[in-house]
Amino acid sequence: MKRYRYISLGVPLLSGAISCYLYFSQNIIATVSLGFKSVSNETNSPTNAFSKMLGENNDTVSPQEIIEIASSQDFLHAVASAIMTNENFDKLNLNPFSAKKIEPSYKLFPECEGDTDCQTLELSKKLKDFIDIRQHSLVKTKFFLDVKTLDLYTSRALLKIVTQAMVNSRIESMRRGLSEQRSMTHELIEKKTKELNNINFAKITNEFKLLAANYESVERRLIDLNAAYQSKQFEVGRMEIVLRQTDNAINRGASDNDREIFSQQETLRNQISQMTRDIHSFEMQKGSWGTSDGVILAQLKREWRQKKNELARLPSQKHSVTIVDKFIEQKDRDSNFTNFEYMVAKQELVNLKTKTEFLSEEKKQLVTKKNELEQKLEQLKPGFEYLKLLEGKQVQIELLESTIVPDIVFDQRAASETFFKRAEKEKIGIFSILISLFVMFCVLVYRYLFDSRIFNEVEAKRSFDGVEIIGVVPDFEQF
Amino acid sequence: MTSTGNAQLINQFLAENSPATTEEPTVLRLEKIRKSKKPAPFTYFYKVKNHHELFRVGQSYLNDYNNGVRSFAISSLGYQASQQRTILGLASFFDHQDSLKENLKIGIISDNLFLGPFKTIVQSSSAKGMMLNTSTASKVQILVHSFYGHFDFVDLNELIGFANMPDSTFDELIKEFLGQFDLVFWDVPELHKIQTERSSYYPMIMCFDSLTIIVAQGQTRREEVDRIRTFFGGYGINLKGLILDEPGNPRANNPETKRPWWKRWFN
């Protein structure tokens, strides 16, 4: 830098001078900012609330999409059209920020020669510089719309136009989205209906319903039959037992031995009873006993115990042989009727079994058929459900379409009105320093590489190999 | 003046308004000071600042002188003042060499006697005519400015003025002239002047025994040095070496060395 001090000083000075010129030759820009909020994600958004009520998930707009509205060609064209048709168009200052001379609006597009479409198109290109949307640093759903022009009046007027255009744009965008959804849903419904008609879904459903009813009837009848069969089977079983027991009783009857034992027992009981009475009589007349009465009483008591022991040794008999004979006689009489009843009941049981088996077979067939139809219906069910959902959705979309509310809400008052120059002092200063450093570096490198001047003895020796460096020119001083 | 060369006294001249100043007493006083080796009691003295460098440079030339070289040409790219300072330094160095003969005749030939460092000295010198005999022409007188017997200044332009004489006579004249000196320093004009009147300067160039180029540090370019070297090399004159000039010394304003500002900045 010492070697090339003029360049080292000149480049920053030149850069500084250019920066100063650029800074002071800039126009002052008037900015009007208006805050707005995106309510598309909020529960209190009217459209969202209505969508949720209908069970519809409404599409939301992302912050990036909102920011990009300002650079959307369609939007800018819409704004340009609104500006062109504005009654104060001639009063607006739509000159570019770098304009050296302020021209009236109607003179801004001389190349269009009065063609409105051309003017609108050209204006929409310029609007990119005038409109900006930025997001709040902390609140994600909060945004600011900045409108910058060369005078405050134009900025304010433009702000009104742009806010209205943004609202219209959002409504139009949402309506377009819903309309597309509706037409797509309609197409899908038609397609699905056609598909279901082709496979005769209604016929299959009716057939299944009929089959199900039939199955239920068979099922009920089978249950009744089963109950009757069970009841009859119980009755037959009981009859069989009765008959078998009757036969057993008849066959067994009262044996001779029983009859003899029964006779001995009766005799013994009578003797014991007589002896008991005698003993009791003797004991009652105890005071008037003679000498032989005590011996007789002892004799009686001995005999009484002997008879008691004999009775005890004989096998016990519950019923008297007479009663048994009467019972057998009665059962024998009843058995004829019971046997007839049993035969009838058994025949009925066989009939019930046959019917049950027939119904079971029928039920089995119905179940197979029902399962087949059920499977078929299961396969078709999603399509049918889908169709139902589509129909529901179409209704929801139609309702939404008729009740669209914009999902951006502008503040009532403009946030700020500021005046500034396009390139700030600090920015231009830093830029100037960086540029001058870069240029200086490039120039110094270039100069160093291509500089053929000789600066010292070493360079002289290197440049002229073999030539003697004699010394240094003498210098004189006066004293 | 001292004989060591550490504080080389080059010149002293008296103030013009001094009524007592005369040529004779000054010479006497100078001679007396030189022989007595005492510091000069005069008002104006010039001292070499970089006496080590002068000794180094002078020693190199002394070696050449001892090897028989008598005619030294000092050239540069327009740094006339530096050329003159170098010549003055060398002349003083030789003038004060005790190893050489007592009255060493040193001639300094320049086309700028009344400009630059020479000016004051030449103005303080006494002019006298030097008669030269040639075989073909009549006697020729050349004006010589003698500085108190230390060195003689001759105007190169006057010498070149005889160039219209027949070639043989001019060559003879030059030789006769150079024969008057034990040692000659040529303050070589700028190259463009020589190239313009190449024929006039030719006899002079042929008298050079060695060529020294002064390189101004940070100003002189390689190609410029090469151009001088090539030019004089074409006449068979070898480059003795380079003497570096301190940066910042003014350069003569001539069309050859003057470059547009943007070229000076970028190349």
XYZ file of C-alpha atoms in Angstrom:
746
model
C 0.000 0.000 0.000
C 2.925 2.307 0.668
C 4.279 1.559 -2.783
C 0.937 2.340 -4.397
C -0.199 5.011 -1.995
C -1.984 7.115 -4.582
C -4.173 4.209 -5.564
C -4.598 3.216 -1.934
C -5.858 6.685 -1.162
C -7.550 7.397 -4.463
C -9.799 4.352 -4.595
C -11.426 4.911 -1.173
C -11.750 8.614 -1.901
C -13.350 7.916 -5.249
C -15.617 5.332 -3.696
C -16.565 7.764 -0.946
C -17.281 10.512 -3.418
C -19.471 8.241 -5.519
C -21.277 7.039 -2.392
C -21.928 10.621 -1.294
C -23.212 11.509 -4.721
C -25.457 8.451 -4.790
C -26.779 9.154 -1.304
C -27.530 12.811 -1.831
C -28.988 12.349 -5.304
C -31.666 9.934 -4.013
C -35.348 10.872 -3.792
C -37.097 10.830 -0.424
C -39.537 7.950 -0.225
C -42.770 8.196 1.776
C -43.852 4.912 3.323
C -47.228 4.118 4.824
C -47.542 0.869 6.760
C -50.766 -0.874 7.688
C -50.902 -3.956 9.862
C -53.149 -6.894 9.131
C -53.774 -10.278 10.575
C -54.198 -13.620 8.905
C -57.101 -15.411 10.581
C -57.100 -18.433 8.316
C -55.561 -20.576 11.060
C -57.617 -19.232 13.896
C -60.652 -20.812 15.400
C -62.456 -17.502 15.439
C -62.130 -17.102 11.704
C -65.703 -16.923 10.362
C -65.079 -19.202 7.433
C -63.029 -21.581 9.545
C -65.652 -21.739 12.240
C -68.313 -22.459 9.671
C -66.104 -25.060 8.029
C -65.543 -26.810 11.322
C -69.245 -26.752 12.056
C -69.784 -28.523 8.772
C -66.972 -30.914 9.487
C -64.944 -29.457 6.693
C -61.240 -28.701 6.997
C -60.813 -25.446 5.210
C -57.464 -24.794 3.482
C -55.281 -22.310 5.324
C -52.894 -19.784 3.825
C -49.255 -19.924 4.951
C -47.276 -16.802 5.965
C -45.052 -17.286 2.939
C -48.053 -17.236 0.636
C -49.246 -13.987 2.198
C -45.832 -12.386 1.750
C -45.701 -13.537 -1.849
C -49.009 -11.864 -2.652
C -47.059 -8.625 -3.108
C -45.023 -10.147 -5.921
C -47.866 -12.054 -7.562
C -48.387 -10.910 -11.145
C -52.144 -11.401 -10.982
C -52.412 -9.356 -7.828
C -50.213 -6.565 -9.155
C -52.223 -6.509 -12.348
C -55.430 -6.231 -10.340
C -53.949 -3.367 -8.322
C -52.724 -1.677 -11.495
C -56.210 -1.940 -12.997
C -57.709 -0.433 -9.847
C -55.183 2.431 -9.946
C -55.836 3.100 -13.618
C -59.570 3.363 -13.003
C -59.122 5.459 -9.854
C -60.570 8.949 -10.160
C -57.408 10.511 -8.708
C -55.057 8.698 -11.048
C -53.677 11.956 -12.469
C -52.789 13.220 -9.015
C -50.754 10.173 -8.098
C -46.971 10.280 -8.232
C -46.020 6.898 -9.606
C -42.520 7.832 -10.704
C -39.787 5.281 -9.942
C -37.599 5.922 -6.872
C -34.608 6.670 -9.058
C -36.458 9.270 -11.148
C -34.445 12.407 -11.770
C -37.478 14.317 -12.990
C -41.018 13.880 -11.659
C -43.457 13.179 -14.477
C -47.275 13.224 -14.214
C -48.913 9.812 -14.268
C -50.291 10.048 -17.780
C -46.801 10.700 -19.119
C -45.207 7.739 -17.415
C -45.832 5.260 -20.207
C -45.088 7.041 -23.465
C -44.354 3.756 -25.224
C -47.985 2.626 -24.714
C -49.382 5.512 -26.762
C -52.626 5.612 -24.782
C -53.282 1.871 -24.821
C -54.866 1.128 -21.424
C -53.916 -2.549 -21.356
C -50.321 -1.688 -22.086
C -50.335 1.017 -19.412
C -51.827 -1.387 -16.875
C -49.180 -3.968 -17.698
C -46.355 -1.440 -17.415
C -47.744 -0.068 -14.170
C -48.035 -3.570 -12.704
C -44.301 -4.012 -13.391
C -43.536 -0.804 -11.502
C -45.772 -1.711 -8.569
C -43.343 -4.373 -7.377
C -41.155 -1.580 -6.023
C -44.056 0.204 -4.366
C -45.693 -2.643 -2.452
C -44.159 -4.875 0.150
C -45.563 -7.302 2.712
C -43.493 -8.294 5.711
C -44.153 -10.569 8.651
C -44.141 -9.451 12.270
C -40.973 -10.525 14.016
C -42.803 -12.176 16.923
C -46.406 -12.827 15.924
C -46.581 -15.291 13.070
C -50.046 -14.329 11.939
C -49.377 -10.598 12.003
C -48.164 -8.828 8.838
C -47.507 -5.314 7.634
C -48.376 -3.919 4.261
C -45.862 -1.222 3.272
C -46.639 1.135 0.431
C -43.748 3.291 -0.730
C -43.945 6.097 -3.241
C -42.356 9.461 -3.764
C -45.112 11.358 -1.926
C -47.321 10.730 1.078
C -50.601 11.405 -0.703
C -49.879 8.725 -3.296
C -48.781 6.273 -0.604
C -52.021 6.738 1.313
C -54.172 6.468 -1.812
C -52.273 3.414 -2.957
C -52.640 1.817 0.462
C -56.438 1.986 0.222
C -56.429 0.474 -3.238
C -54.014 -2.289 -2.255
C -55.919 -3.286 0.903
C -59.161 -3.583 -1.061
C -57.374 -5.521 -3.768
C -55.890 -7.879 -1.177
C -59.286 -8.584 0.364
C -60.800 -9.182 -3.079
C -57.859 -11.334 -4.022
C -58.246 -13.526 -0.942
C -62.006 -13.900 -1.421
C -61.525 -14.702 -5.065
C -58.781 -17.150 -4.231
C -60.900 -18.923 -1.611
C -63.922 -18.976 -3.907
C -61.841 -20.359 -6.706
C -60.549 -23.055 -4.411
C -64.023 -24.010 -3.234
C -65.393 -23.920 -6.745
C -62.676 -26.263 -7.904
C -63.393 -28.539 -4.979
C -67.089 -28.519 -5.793
C -66.622 -29.369 -9.428
C -64.147 -32.106 -8.546
C -66.536 -33.553 -5.954
C -69.371 -33.460 -8.458
C -67.299 -35.318 -11.004
C -66.327 -37.908 -8.426
C -69.942 -38.423 -7.349
C -70.989 -38.997 -10.939
C -68.169 -41.403 -11.504
C -68.840 -43.345 -8.302
C -72.588 -43.504 -8.897
C -71.976 -44.887 -12.342
C -69.633 -47.517 -10.957
C -72.134 -48.600 -8.290
C -74.974 -48.721 -10.809
C -72.920 -50.944 -13.045
C -72.493 -53.565 -10.328
C -76.212 -53.339 -9.253
C -75.482 -52.543 -5.690
C -79.164 -51.959 -4.784
C -80.200 -55.412 -5.968
C -77.478 -57.028 -3.929
C -78.488 -55.026 -0.896
C -82.168 -56.038 -1.245
C -81.242 -59.649 -1.745
C -79.137 -59.510 1.359
C -81.955 -57.951 3.363
C -84.402 -60.671 2.195
C -81.920 -63.339 3.025
C -81.298 -61.857 6.416
C -85.035 -61.816 7.154
C -85.381 -65.410 5.973
C -82.459 -66.399 8.073
C -83.952 -64.766 11.116
C -87.260 -66.624 10.579
C -85.482 -69.954 10.235
C -83.428 -69.146 13.251
C -86.531 -68.430 15.304
C -88.269 -71.571 14.147
C -85.200 -73.601 14.862
C -85.039 -72.225 18.359
C -88.711 -73.105 18.936
C -88.221 -76.578 17.550
C -85.158 -77.085 19.662
C -87.109 -76.067 22.742
C -89.991 -78.383 21.840
C -87.561 -81.183 21.060
C -85.815 -80.740 24.371
C -89.126 -80.703 26.227
C -90.377 -83.739 24.376
C -87.140 -85.554 24.918
C -87.439 -84.904 28.657
C -91.003 -86.157 28.658
C -90.082 -89.311 26.749
C -87.185 -89.932 29.123
C -89.471 -89.593 32.100
C -92.003 -91.949 30.569
C -89.291 -94.474 29.865
C -88.248 -94.359 33.514
C -91.861 -94.716 34.703
C -92.453 -97.696 32.453
C -89.197 -99.314 33.422
C -89.919 -98.846 37.131
C -93.439 -100.176 36.701
C -92.125 -103.246 34.934
C -89.571 -103.718 37.670
C -92.223 -103.455 40.385
C -94.546 -105.837 38.572
C -91.757 -108.270 37.903
C -90.517 -108.137 41.472
C -93.917 -108.259 43.421
C -94.081 -109.660 47.069
C -92.129 -112.999 47.636
C -93.276 -115.954 49.832
C -90.403 -115.388 52.126
C -91.496 -111.799 52.551
C -94.980 -112.909 53.193
C -93.744 -115.445 55.852
C -91.450 -112.925 57.491
C -94.217 -110.410 57.431
C -96.516 -113.034 59.125
C -93.894 -113.854 61.809
C -93.338 -110.170 62.440
C -97.062 -109.573 62.803
C -97.321 -112.526 65.189
C -94.350 -111.377 67.251
C -95.632 -107.806 67.357
C -99.023 -109.065 68.571
C -97.359 -111.301 71.236
C -95.101 -108.445 72.353
C -98.107 -106.138 72.538
C -100.072 -108.685 74.568
C -97.116 -109.327 76.841
C -96.564 -105.588 77.297
C -100.137 -105.155 78.370
C -99.825 -108.116 80.772
C -96.610 -106.815 82.273
C -98.196 -103.431 82.654
C -101.222 -105.023 84.411
C -98.946 -106.924 86.766
C -96.977 -103.857 87.646
C -100.205 -101.893 88.285
C -101.256 -104.547 90.808
C -97.843 -104.805 92.441
C -99.222 -104.334 96.011
C -101.535 -107.305 95.727
C -99.026 -109.707 94.334
C -98.865 -113.258 95.526
C -95.685 -115.162 95.796
C -96.021 -116.583 92.283
C -96.868 -113.200 90.695
C -93.286 -111.968 90.890
C -92.028 -115.127 89.232
C -94.725 -114.887 86.591
C -93.832 -111.231 85.937
C -90.157 -112.094 85.622
C -91.128 -114.949 83.356
C -93.215 -112.529 81.254
C -90.452 -110.004 81.049
C -87.965 -112.648 79.983
C -90.323 -113.895 77.309
C -91.095 -110.257 76.269
C -87.354 -109.579 75.749
C -86.976 -112.839 73.931
C -89.822 -111.902 71.503
C -88.357 -108.437 71.070
C -85.029 -109.926 70.154
C -86.640 -112.307 67.693
C -88.492 -109.387 66.044
C -85.318 -107.430 65.868
C -83.490 -110.335 64.249
C -86.098 -110.546 61.404
C -85.357 -108.246 58.198
C -87.264 -104.991 58.370
C -90.272 -104.520 56.110
C -91.342 -100.935 55.088
C -94.604 -101.773 53.496
C -96.983 -104.400 54.216
C -97.328 -107.088 51.587
C -100.927 -106.051 51.126
C -99.985 -102.521 50.250
C -97.366 -103.754 47.780
C -99.828 -105.930 46.096
C -102.286 -103.063 45.853
C -99.551 -100.772 44.421
C -98.540 -103.308 41.790
C -102.092 -103.826 40.813
C -102.599 -100.101 40.367
C -99.340 -99.646 38.368
C -100.197 -102.489 36.143
C -103.457 -100.804 35.379
C -101.720 -97.458 34.670
C -98.948 -98.932 32.562
C -101.161 -99.537 29.594
C -102.012 -95.871 29.318
C -98.402 -94.750 30.017
C -97.055 -96.989 27.322
C -99.458 -95.500 24.784
C -98.463 -92.007 25.833
C -94.816 -92.947 25.553
C -95.242 -94.270 22.025
C -96.990 -91.064 20.975
C -94.366 -88.865 22.598
C -91.553 -90.820 21.002
C -93.130 -90.457 17.579
C -93.442 -86.746 18.172
C -89.803 -86.600 19.198
C -88.747 -88.280 15.974
C -90.836 -85.810 13.997
C -89.317 -82.892 15.867
C -85.823 -84.204 15.201
C -86.495 -84.537 11.511
C -87.847 -81.014 11.347
C -84.910 -79.642 13.323
C -82.422 -81.343 11.038
C -84.196 -79.987 7.989
C -84.250 -76.486 9.397
C -80.597 -76.762 10.445
C -79.686 -77.707 6.903
C -81.712 -74.790 5.574
C -80.055 -72.475 8.045
C -76.648 -73.702 7.003
C -77.422 -72.921 3.389
C -78.765 -69.515 4.312
C -75.654 -68.742 6.343
C -73.397 -69.655 3.432
C -75.381 -67.520 1.064
C -75.580 -64.703 3.559
C -71.832 -64.768 4.119
C -71.218 -64.618 0.422
C -73.481 -61.626 0.068
C -72.000 -60.039 3.150
C -68.502 -60.355 1.728
C -69.669 -58.902 -1.525
C -71.296 -56.023 0.295
C -68.165 -55.498 2.429
C -66.186 -55.107 -0.754
C -68.654 -52.657 -2.131
C -69.239 -50.837 1.123
C -66.198 -48.438 0.977
C -67.291 -47.270 -2.429
C -70.754 -46.709 -1.195
C -69.519 -44.952 1.946
C -67.215 -42.848 -0.206
C -70.148 -41.863 -2.350
C -72.105 -40.867 0.703
C -69.171 -38.819 1.998
C -68.784 -37.134 -1.355
C -72.413 -36.195 -1.390
C -72.091 -34.782 2.113
C -68.979 -32.884 1.141
C -70.639 -31.391 -1.882
C -73.356 -29.980 0.286
C -70.778 -28.579 2.711
C -68.785 -26.959 -0.071
C -71.891 -25.368 -1.538
C -72.718 -23.954 1.862
C -69.178 -22.639 2.344
C -69.089 -21.125 -1.095
C -72.119 -19.059 -0.331
C -70.678 -17.777 2.949
C -67.043 -16.810 2.178
C -65.460 -14.231 4.468
C -61.889 -12.933 3.835
C -59.223 -14.523 6.019
C -57.196 -11.316 6.439
C -58.254 -8.519 8.755
C -56.686 -5.093 8.373
C -56.050 -2.746 11.292
C -58.254 0.311 11.529
C -55.363 2.764 11.467
C -52.118 2.907 9.544
C -49.223 1.760 11.722
C -46.729 4.386 10.649
C -45.825 6.974 8.076
C -42.100 7.295 7.503
C -39.796 9.080 5.121
C -36.466 7.689 4.096
C -33.990 7.363 1.308
C -33.710 4.125 -0.557
C -30.105 3.514 0.415
C -29.403 4.450 4.016
C -26.217 6.148 5.129
C -24.969 3.121 6.992
C -25.713 0.734 4.164
C -24.134 2.912 1.533
C -21.130 3.517 3.820
C -20.553 -0.168 4.458
C -21.103 -0.941 0.800
C -18.678 1.794 -0.171
C -16.028 0.500 2.234
C -16.419 -3.063 1.023
C -16.360 -2.056 -2.623
C -13.373 0.210 -2.152
C -11.490 -2.510 -0.283
C -12.278 -5.006 -2.984
C -11.401 -2.659 -5.829
C -8.269 -1.547 -4.036
C -7.235 -5.134 -3.505
C -7.820 -5.994 -7.156
C -6.025 -2.910 -8.429
C -3.101 -3.400 -6.071
C -2.729 -7.020 -7.065
C -2.974 -6.091 -10.721
C -0.458 -3.295 -10.275
C 1.928 -5.448 -8.322
C 1.808 -8.268 -10.837
C 2.249 -6.053 -13.878
C 4.460 -3.366 -12.387
C 7.859 -3.411 -14.040
C 9.326 -0.611 -11.940
C 12.399 -1.280 -9.858
C 11.907 -0.497 -6.208
C 15.047 -1.736 -4.504
C 18.381 -3.401 -4.956
C 16.947 -6.897 -4.658
C 14.472 -6.256 -7.455
C 17.215 -4.676 -9.555
C 19.417 -7.734 -9.108
C 16.528 -10.019 -9.941
C 15.591 -8.004 -13.022
C 19.120 -7.676 -14.437
C 20.886 -10.874 -13.734
C 24.687 -10.451 -13.961
C 24.596 -6.660 -13.875
C 26.453 -5.081 -10.977
C 24.479 -2.892 -8.600
C 27.205 -0.391 -7.917
C 25.545 1.560 -5.145
C 23.394 4.547 -4.422
C 23.535 8.034 -5.923
C 25.463 10.364 -3.562
C 23.336 12.870 -1.774
C 24.589 16.196 -0.505
C 23.547 18.459 2.238
C 24.453 22.025 2.832
C 25.826 23.135 6.161
C 38.290 19.254 3.183
C 39.271 15.830 4.574
C 41.036 13.074 2.740
C 38.991 10.250 4.266
C 35.992 11.039 2.169
C 33.681 10.784 5.167
C 32.799 14.479 4.804
C 33.451 15.298 1.253
C 33.634 18.973 0.617
C 32.490 19.546 -2.905
C 32.046 23.196 -3.243
C 32.167 26.395 -1.496
C 31.315 29.612 -3.041
C 31.256 32.989 -1.653
C 28.199 35.080 -1.298
C 27.735 37.352 -4.245
C 27.324 40.386 -2.054
C 30.650 39.832 -0.313
C 32.934 42.674 -1.483
C 36.107 41.022 -0.220
C 35.640 37.901 -2.291
C 38.170 37.283 -5.053
C 39.107 34.210 -7.015
C 42.750 34.034 -5.938
C 42.311 34.037 -2.140
C 39.556 31.417 -2.400
C 41.750 29.010 -4.355
C 44.540 29.575 -1.941
C 42.362 28.999 0.991
C 40.925 25.809 -0.522
C 44.390 24.479 -1.280
C 45.550 25.399 2.147
C 42.603 23.690 3.814
C 43.073 20.567 1.716
C 46.705 20.284 2.617
C 46.255 21.209 6.297
C 43.349 18.688 6.592
C 41.399 21.109 8.730
C 37.677 21.748 8.516
C 36.824 24.548 6.149
C 35.903 27.726 7.959
C 33.568 28.879 5.201
C 29.967 29.744 5.357
C 28.672 27.337 2.629
C 29.751 23.720 2.420
C 28.245 20.664 0.850
C 28.709 17.381 2.582
C 27.910 13.913 1.359
C 25.171 12.431 3.478
C 25.654 8.813 2.427
C 29.443 8.748 2.412
C 29.541 4.970 2.825
C 27.684 4.588 -0.412
C 29.963 7.081 -2.159
C 32.976 5.146 -1.000
C 31.431 1.921 -2.265
C 30.588 3.444 -5.640
C 33.881 5.293 -5.932
C 35.877 2.181 -5.111
C 34.213 0.343 -7.975
C 35.152 3.117 -10.409
C 38.653 3.366 -8.966
C 39.153 -0.303 -9.690
C 38.081 0.315 -13.271
C 40.397 3.310 -13.482
C 43.267 1.224 -12.224
C 42.363 -1.269 -14.941
C 42.765 1.447 -17.555
C 39.261 2.746 -17.956
C 39.351 6.509 -18.432
C 36.021 7.525 -19.859
C 32.902 6.911 -17.759
C 29.429 7.633 -19.121
C 26.599 8.170 -16.687
C 23.099 7.868 -18.128
C 19.554 7.675 -16.840
C 15.937 8.014 -17.824
C 15.680 11.770 -17.405
C 17.214 12.047 -13.939
C 19.728 14.731 -14.855
C 20.184 15.973 -11.311
C 20.992 12.460 -10.117
C 23.461 12.045 -12.958
C 25.167 15.302 -12.007
C 25.258 14.421 -8.303
C 26.802 11.055 -9.127
C 29.427 12.678 -11.352
C 30.237 15.281 -8.724
C 30.529 12.624 -6.053
C 32.802 10.461 -8.200
C 34.906 13.420 -9.306
C 35.406 14.446 -5.674
C 36.245 10.865 -4.760
C 38.928 10.683 -7.455
C 40.114 14.176 -6.634
C 40.888 13.110 -3.129
C 42.563 9.808 -3.804
C 46.077 10.128 -2.461
C 47.010 6.963 -4.267
C 46.583 8.679 -7.620
C 48.883 11.289 -9.073
C 48.967 14.780 -7.584
C 47.286 16.819 -10.280
C 44.764 14.394 -11.678
C 42.964 16.158 -14.512
C 39.287 15.363 -14.262
C 36.969 16.445 -17.024
C 33.229 16.632 -16.717
C 31.314 16.942 -19.954
C 27.678 17.852 -19.781
C 25.020 19.556 -21.853
C 23.448 21.050 -18.719
C 26.276 22.980 -17.103
C 24.043 25.782 -15.966
C 21.260 23.606 -14.625
C 21.020 21.469 -11.559
C 23.859 20.754 -9.123
C 26.492 21.807 -11.679
C 25.087 25.291 -11.895
C 26.523 26.765 -8.685
C 29.867 25.103 -9.182
C 30.183 26.100 -12.815
C 29.217 29.639 -11.910
C 31.988 29.625 -9.317
C 34.440 28.246 -11.826
C 36.775 30.265 -14.015
C 36.306 29.928 -17.738
C 39.258 29.670 -20.041
C 39.851 28.562 -23.587
C 41.437 25.249 -24.412
C 43.332 25.248 -27.699
C 43.164 21.997 -29.653
C 45.265 21.170 -32.671
C 43.937 19.065 -35.494
C 45.891 17.868 -38.492
C 43.361 19.028 -41.086
C 41.803 22.080 -39.635
C 43.009 25.179 -37.953
C 43.255 25.404 -34.226
C 40.026 24.979 -32.316
C 39.323 26.634 -29.023
C 36.966 25.086 -26.514
C 35.721 26.875 -23.422
C 36.606 25.086 -20.215
C 35.199 26.018 -16.784
C 37.841 25.101 -14.290
C 36.834 24.766 -10.647
C 39.862 25.762 -8.705
C 41.995 23.192 -10.415
C 39.907 20.284 -9.109
C 37.868 19.494 -12.170
C 37.080 21.086 -15.509
C 33.578 21.434 -16.930
C 33.053 21.368 -20.670
C 29.814 22.069 -22.447
C 28.825 19.073 -24.532
C 26.775 21.188 -26.872
C 29.875 23.192 -27.735
C 31.723 20.012 -28.438
C 28.867 18.664 -30.563
C 28.914 21.986 -32.399
C 32.041 20.819 -34.137
C 30.231 17.820 -35.548
C 29.791 19.542 -38.888
C 33.504 19.192 -39.427
C 34.613 16.285 -41.614
C 34.265 12.978 -39.731
C 37.942 12.315 -39.475
C 38.663 15.832 -38.192
C 35.884 15.651 -35.595
C 37.048 12.276 -34.365
C 40.559 13.639 -34.166
C 39.311 16.684 -32.325
C 37.505 14.571 -29.777
C 40.535 12.429 -29.200
C 42.755 15.453 -28.883
C 40.318 16.933 -26.418
C 40.051 13.803 -24.304
C 43.815 13.547 -24.303
C 43.864 16.679 -22.212
C 42.315 14.809 -19.256
C 43.346 11.868 -17.121
C 39.752 10.988 -16.380
C 36.521 11.997 -18.073
C 32.934 11.781 -16.803
C 30.221 12.072 -19.404
C 26.889 13.461 -18.294
C 25.033 11.610 -21.063
C 22.072 13.501 -22.514
C 18.662 11.930 -22.594
C 18.317 9.095 -25.026
C 15.772 10.770 -27.272
C 18.237 13.662 -27.905
C 20.947 11.233 -28.929
C 18.556 9.264 -31.104
C 17.458 12.476 -32.839
C 21.033 13.470 -33.664
C 22.628 10.110 -33.742
C 25.365 11.078 -36.207
C 26.459 14.075 -34.134
C 26.688 12.066 -30.971
C 28.291 9.059 -32.556
C 31.960 10.160 -32.029
C 31.122 11.004 -28.439
C 29.493 7.622 -27.807
C 32.475 5.864 -29.245
C 34.621 7.536 -26.593
C 32.711 5.862 -23.744
C 34.695 3.149 -22.016
C 31.879 2.134 -19.708
C 28.246 2.978 -19.196
C 26.458 3.367 -15.887
C 22.682 3.743 -15.706
C 21.006 5.455 -12.821
C 17.821 3.720 -11.733
C 15.328 5.802 -9.811
C 13.787 3.457 -7.269
C 10.058 3.082 -7.748
C 10.113 5.031 -11.018
C 12.462 3.521 -13.529
C 11.126 0.487 -15.356
C 12.924 -2.591 -16.503
C 12.096 -2.006 -20.137
C 13.441 1.553 -19.975
C 16.775 0.344 -18.609
C 16.808 -2.362 -21.246
C 16.229 0.223 -23.957
C 19.284 2.277 -22.890
C 21.325 -0.840 -22.435
C 20.344 -2.141 -25.877
C 20.988 1.209 -27.520
C 24.508 1.629 -26.189
C 25.154 -2.093 -26.482
C 24.611 -1.590 -30.206
C 27.724 0.609 -30.150
C 29.713 -1.979 -28.292
C 29.571 -0.207 -24.954
C 29.178 -2.547 -22.035
C 27.006 -1.771 -19.091
C 29.220 -1.352 -16.045
C 26.319 -1.457 -13.642
C 23.370 0.295 -12.112
C 23.340 3.009 -9.497
C 20.154 3.299 -7.500
C 18.652 6.691 -6.873
C 16.612 7.402 -3.777
C 12.887 7.490 -4.421
C 11.231 10.838 -4.850
C 13.892 12.655 -6.860
C 12.417 14.738 -9.642
C 12.473 13.432 -13.137
C 13.140 15.551 -16.174
C 10.013 16.404 -18.038
C 10.576 15.015 -21.462
C 8.142 13.569 -23.974
C 9.739 10.165 -23.850
C 9.428 9.612 -20.156
C 6.140 11.396 -19.712
C 3.263 8.941 -19.539
C -0.459 9.584 -19.346
C -1.818 9.522 -15.785
C -3.926 6.428 -16.337
C -0.899 4.557 -17.650
C 1.140 5.704 -14.705
C -1.606 4.406 -12.432
C -2.240 1.115 -14.042
C 1.050 0.090 -15.590
